Coordinates of C-alpha atoms in Angstrom, one line a residue:
M262 CA 2.7 59.5 66.3
G263 CA 0.8 60.9 63.3
K264 CA 2.5 62.6 60.3
K265 CA 2.3 66.3 59.9
Y266 CA 1.4 66.2 56.2
D267 CA -1.1 63.9 54.4
V268 CA 0.6 64.4 51.1
M269 CA 4.0 65.9 50.2
A270 CA 4.9 66.3 46.5
M271 CA 8.3 67.0 44.9
G272 CA 9.0 68.3 41.4
E273 CA 8.3 71.1 39.0
L274 CA 6.6 74.3 40.1
L275 CA 6.1 76.5 37.0
I276 CA 4.1 78.9 35.1
D277 CA 1.8 77.6 32.3
F278 CA 1.4 80.4 29.8
T279 CA -1.8 79.2 28.1
E280 CA -3.2 80.4 24.9
S281 CA -6.1 82.8 25.6
G282 CA -7.3 84.4 22.4
V283 CA -5.7 87.1 20.3
S284 CA -4.9 90.8 20.7
K285 CA -6.5 93.6 18.7
N286 CA -3.5 93.2 16.4
G287 CA -4.2 89.5 15.8
M288 CA -1.3 88.3 18.0
K289 CA -1.7 85.4 20.3
L290 CA -2.3 86.2 24.0
F291 CA -1.0 84.0 26.8
E292 CA -2.5 83.8 30.3
Q293 CA -0.2 83.3 33.3
N294 CA -1.5 80.2 35.1
P295 CA 0.3 78.7 38.1
G296 CA 1.0 75.0 37.6
G297 CA 3.3 72.0 37.5
A298 CA 1.9 68.5 37.9
P299 CA 2.9 68.1 41.6
A300 CA 1.5 71.5 42.5
N301 CA -1.8 70.7 40.7
L302 CA -2.1 67.5 42.6
L303 CA -1.4 69.2 45.9
T304 CA -4.0 71.8 45.2
T305 CA -6.6 69.1 44.6
V306 CA -5.7 67.3 47.9
S307 CA -5.7 70.7 49.7
H308 CA -9.2 71.4 48.3
M309 CA -10.4 68.1 49.7
G310 CA -9.4 69.2 53.2
Y311 CA -6.0 67.5 53.7
K312 CA -2.6 68.9 54.8
T313 CA -0.1 69.2 52.0
A314 CA 3.5 70.4 51.3
M315 CA 5.6 71.1 48.3
V316 CA 9.3 70.3 47.8
G317 CA 11.0 72.2 44.9
K318 CA 12.9 75.2 43.6
I319 CA 11.9 78.4 42.1
G320 CA 13.8 81.5 40.9
S321 CA 13.9 84.7 43.0
D322 CA 11.8 86.4 40.4
M323 CA 8.3 87.7 39.7
H324 CA 7.1 84.2 38.5
G325 CA 8.5 82.4 41.5
N326 CA 6.9 84.9 43.9
F327 CA 3.6 84.5 42.2
L328 CA 3.8 80.7 42.4
K329 CA 4.7 80.7 46.1
K330 CA 1.9 83.1 46.9
T331 CA -0.5 81.0 45.0
L332 CA 0.4 77.8 46.8
K333 CA 0.0 79.6 50.2
Q334 CA -3.4 80.8 49.1
E335 CA -4.3 77.1 48.3
G336 CA -3.3 76.0 51.8
I337 CA -0.1 74.3 50.6
C338 CA 3.0 74.5 52.9
T339 CA 5.8 76.2 51.0
D340 CA 8.5 75.8 53.7
Y341 CA 10.4 73.3 51.6
I342 CA 10.5 75.4 48.4
V343 CA 14.0 76.8 47.8
E344 CA 14.4 80.2 46.1
D345 CA 17.5 80.8 43.9
D346 CA 18.5 84.1 42.4
S347 CA 20.9 82.4 39.9
V348 CA 18.2 80.6 37.9
F349 CA 14.9 81.5 36.4
T350 CA 11.5 80.0 37.4
T351 CA 10.5 77.4 34.8
L352 CA 8.0 78.4 32.2
A353 CA 5.8 76.3 29.9
F354 CA 3.9 77.8 26.9
V355 CA 0.8 75.8 26.2
A356 CA -1.1 75.7 22.9
I357 CA -4.6 74.2 23.0
N358 CA -6.4 72.6 20.0
E359 CA -10.1 72.5 19.4
N360 CA -10.5 69.3 21.5
G361 CA -8.8 70.9 24.5
E362 CA -5.6 68.9 24.0
R363 CA -2.2 70.6 24.6
C364 CA 1.1 71.1 23.0
F365 CA 4.0 72.3 25.3
S366 CA 7.1 74.4 24.7
F367 CA 9.3 74.7 27.8
A368 CA 11.6 77.5 28.9
R369 CA 13.9 75.3 31.0
K370 CA 17.6 75.4 30.0
P371 CA 17.9 75.1 32.9
G372 CA 14.8 75.9 34.8
A373 CA 14.9 76.4 38.6
D374 CA 13.0 73.1 39.1
T375 CA 15.9 71.1 37.7
C376 CA 18.5 72.7 40.0
L377 CA 17.4 71.4 43.4
S378 CA 20.2 69.5 45.0
V379 CA 20.4 66.9 47.7
S380 CA 22.0 69.4 50.1
E381 CA 18.9 71.6 49.8
L382 CA 16.5 68.8 50.9
D383 CA 14.9 69.1 54.4
C384 CA 15.2 65.5 55.4
Q385 CA 13.2 65.9 58.6
G386 CA 10.3 67.5 56.7
I387 CA 10.3 64.7 54.1
Q388 CA 10.0 62.1 56.8
D389 CA 6.9 63.7 58.1
C390 CA 4.3 62.8 55.4
K391 CA 1.9 59.9 54.9
I392 CA 2.2 60.0 51.1
F393 CA 5.1 61.2 49.1
H394 CA 4.4 61.9 45.4
F395 CA 6.8 62.6 42.5
G396 CA 6.9 62.6 38.8
S397 CA 9.5 62.1 36.0
L398 CA 10.1 65.8 35.1
S399 CA 12.4 66.0 38.1
L400 CA 14.3 63.0 36.7
T401 CA 15.3 64.7 33.4
D402 CA 18.3 66.6 34.7
E403 CA 20.9 66.8 37.4
P404 CA 21.1 67.7 40.3
A405 CA 17.3 67.3 40.6
R406 CA 17.3 63.7 39.5
T407 CA 19.7 62.6 42.3
A408 CA 17.8 64.8 44.8
T409 CA 14.5 63.2 43.8
I410 CA 15.7 59.7 44.2
E411 CA 17.2 60.5 47.6
A412 CA 14.0 62.2 48.7
V413 CA 12.0 59.1 47.7
K414 CA 14.4 56.9 49.7
I415 CA 14.1 59.2 52.8
A416 CA 10.3 59.2 52.6
K417 CA 10.0 55.5 52.1
S418 CA 12.3 54.6 54.9
A419 CA 10.2 56.8 57.2
G420 CA 7.1 54.7 56.3
A421 CA 5.5 57.0 53.6
L422 CA 3.5 55.5 50.8
I423 CA 5.2 56.4 47.5
S424 CA 3.1 57.7 44.7
F425 CA 4.5 58.1 41.2
D426 CA 3.2 59.7 38.0
P427 CA 5.6 59.6 35.0
N428 CA 3.9 62.6 33.3
Y429 CA 6.1 62.1 30.2
R430 CA 7.0 65.2 28.2
A431 CA 9.1 64.2 25.2
S432 CA 10.6 67.6 24.6
L433 CA 12.3 67.5 28.0
W434 CA 14.3 64.3 27.4
K435 CA 17.3 63.8 25.2
T436 CA 15.8 60.6 23.8
E437 CA 12.7 58.5 24.4
M438 CA 15.0 55.7 25.6
D439 CA 16.5 57.9 28.2
A440 CA 13.0 58.6 29.5
V441 CA 11.9 55.0 29.5
E442 CA 15.1 53.9 31.4
A443 CA 14.8 56.7 34.0
I444 CA 11.1 56.0 34.6
Q445 CA 11.6 52.2 34.8
S446 CA 14.4 52.6 37.2
V447 CA 12.2 54.2 39.9
L448 CA 9.2 51.9 39.5
P449 CA 10.4 49.5 42.2
N450 CA 10.2 52.4 44.7
A451 CA 6.5 53.2 43.9
D452 CA 3.6 51.8 45.8
M453 CA 1.0 53.5 43.6
L454 CA 1.4 54.3 39.9
K455 CA -0.8 56.7 38.0
I456 CA 0.0 56.6 34.3
S457 CA -1.7 57.6 31.0
D458 CA -2.6 55.0 28.4
E459 CA 0.0 56.5 26.0
E460 CA 2.7 56.2 28.8
S461 CA 1.7 52.6 29.6
V462 CA 2.4 51.7 25.9
L463 CA 5.7 53.6 26.0
L464 CA 6.9 51.6 29.1
T465 CA 5.5 48.2 28.3
G466 CA 4.8 48.0 24.6
K467 CA 1.3 46.7 25.4
T468 CA -1.7 48.3 23.9
D469 CA -4.1 46.2 26.0
C470 CA -4.7 47.9 29.4
Q471 CA -4.9 44.6 31.3
Q472 CA -1.6 43.4 29.8
A473 CA 0.1 46.7 30.4
A474 CA -1.1 46.9 34.0
E475 CA 0.1 43.3 34.7
E476 CA 3.5 44.2 33.4
L477 CA 3.7 47.4 35.4
L478 CA 2.6 45.6 38.6
R479 CA 5.4 43.1 38.1
R480 CA 7.9 46.0 38.2
G481 CA 7.0 47.1 41.7
P482 CA 3.9 49.1 42.2
K483 CA 1.1 47.5 44.2
L484 CA -1.6 49.5 42.5
V485 CA -1.7 50.8 38.9
A486 CA -4.2 53.4 37.5
I487 CA -4.1 53.9 33.7
T488 CA -6.0 57.0 32.8
L489 CA -8.1 56.9 29.7
G490 CA -9.3 60.4 29.2
S491 CA -13.0 60.7 28.9
Q492 CA -13.3 56.9 29.2
G493 CA -12.2 57.0 32.8
V494 CA -9.5 54.8 34.3
Y495 CA -8.3 51.2 34.2
L496 CA -7.5 50.3 37.8
A497 CA -5.5 47.2 38.8
N498 CA -3.8 45.5 41.7
H499 CA -2.5 42.0 42.1
E500 CA -6.0 40.6 42.9
N501 CA -8.4 42.7 40.8
H502 CA -8.7 44.8 37.7
E503 CA -11.5 47.0 36.3
Q504 CA -12.2 49.9 33.9
I505 CA -14.1 52.5 35.8
S506 CA -16.1 55.0 33.6
G507 CA -15.5 58.7 33.6
F508 CA -18.1 61.5 33.8
P509 CA -19.4 63.5 30.8
A510 CA -17.8 66.9 30.5
E511 CA -17.6 69.7 28.0
V512 CA -13.8 69.9 27.6
V513 CA -12.2 73.4 27.6
D514 CA -8.6 72.6 28.6
T515 CA -7.1 69.2 29.7
T516 CA -4.3 70.9 31.7
G517 CA -4.2 69.3 35.1
A518 CA -6.8 66.7 34.3
G519 CA -4.6 63.7 35.3
D520 CA -3.2 65.6 38.3
S521 CA -6.7 66.4 39.6
F522 CA -7.8 62.8 39.0
W523 CA -4.9 61.5 41.1
G524 CA -5.3 64.2 43.7
G525 CA -9.0 63.2 44.1
F526 CA -8.0 59.5 44.1
L527 CA -5.4 60.0 46.9
S528 CA -7.7 62.2 48.9
K529 CA -10.4 59.5 48.9
Y530 CA -7.8 56.9 49.9
I531 CA -6.7 59.0 52.8
E532 CA -10.3 59.3 53.9
Y533 CA -10.5 55.5 54.5
Q534 CA -7.6 55.6 56.9
V535 CA -6.4 52.0 56.1
D536 CA -3.3 50.7 54.6
M537 CA -3.1 49.4 51.0
Q538 CA -3.1 45.8 52.0
T539 CA -6.4 46.0 53.8
M540 CA -8.2 48.3 51.4
S541 CA -11.2 46.6 49.7
W542 CA -11.7 46.7 46.0
D543 CA -15.0 48.5 46.5
N544 CA -13.1 51.2 48.2
W545 CA -10.5 51.4 45.5
R546 CA -13.3 51.7 43.0
A547 CA -14.8 54.6 45.0
C548 CA -11.3 56.3 44.9
A549 CA -11.3 56.0 41.1
K550 CA -14.9 57.4 40.8
F551 CA -14.0 60.3 43.1
G552 CA -10.9 61.0 40.9
N553 CA -12.9 60.7 37.7
A554 CA -15.5 63.2 39.0
T555 CA -12.7 65.6 40.1
A556 CA -11.1 65.5 36.6
S557 CA -14.4 65.9 34.8
L558 CA -14.8 69.3 36.6
C559 CA -11.2 70.3 36.1
V560 CA -11.3 70.0 32.3
Q561 CA -14.3 72.4 32.1
K562 CA -12.0 75.4 33.1
R563 CA -8.7 76.8 31.8
G564 CA -5.4 76.3 33.4
G565 CA -4.0 73.9 36.0
I566 CA -4.3 75.1 39.6
P567 CA -7.1 77.6 38.7
A568 CA -9.3 74.8 37.3
V569 CA -9.1 72.5 40.4
P570 CA -12.6 72.1 41.8
M571 CA -13.6 72.2 45.5
K572 CA -14.8 69.2 47.4
N573 CA -18.5 70.2 47.5
E574 CA -18.4 70.4 43.6
V575 CA -17.0 66.9 43.4
V576 CA -19.5 65.5 45.9
G577 CA -22.3 67.1 43.9
I578 CA -21.2 65.3 40.7
L579 CA -21.2 62.0 42.6
Q580 CA -24.7 62.5 44.1
R581 CA -26.4 63.1 40.7

């Protein structure tokens, strides 16, 4: 019997308040953008025509209502999102420099996303997905950390492929070592790992992509994708490795770039309808190219979810 959802993701669902000019009094203006890495990824997968669902927690407040409404509009199932009137929906304030790079300041002490508990998980729903994706932001605090690890175990035991993106944010961890230990502890559960070049150095100490990928593969994942910004991605499994070039883009905002890349990558993988063991390297390469094209469109707009392109736009880039 087939699974109900192609991709289910668990983790932070938040508001990115992104710098958007100044007021007539010269004060910074911030634009309310729906976001959170798992939600950005699911939006991408949904735009590519696949069934998605989000697991997480929001506050019973105006921001939580806005986020839930946005996900529904994007075709993402929100049945597994818990609303809580005792905590506030997580907020992130995002400053952007002239190169489109971001600096984050989080209102999360605690944020609703960190308060999801094991007892609030819908185990049956989690068992009903082909791919289960999570990141490290839900590992920073309890009870969300224990809930995330339990959800991964439930999904994996039900046959789901496990996708992991560390998405390291230094300000959300007590120390860098705490982050490294937490991320490394879940690597054995991951089948696919998407990681930035900076994060790969953090976890392995290796500045060479091939050496870093080989080290990460030894820790559990069967496939590693090290994102390299405008340079594309370094893709590796136990048989092959290759740097796959990105697409030229005029960068406005890098928010959601990695998420849209990985959402595009996973969508292309789903299209092939084969398991990881029988997937050819040519097809893996095509997944990376699709992801690169998706990300190149995302960075040309502001925000996370609002910047995610549609499938026809991505196909158009690839056909040029």
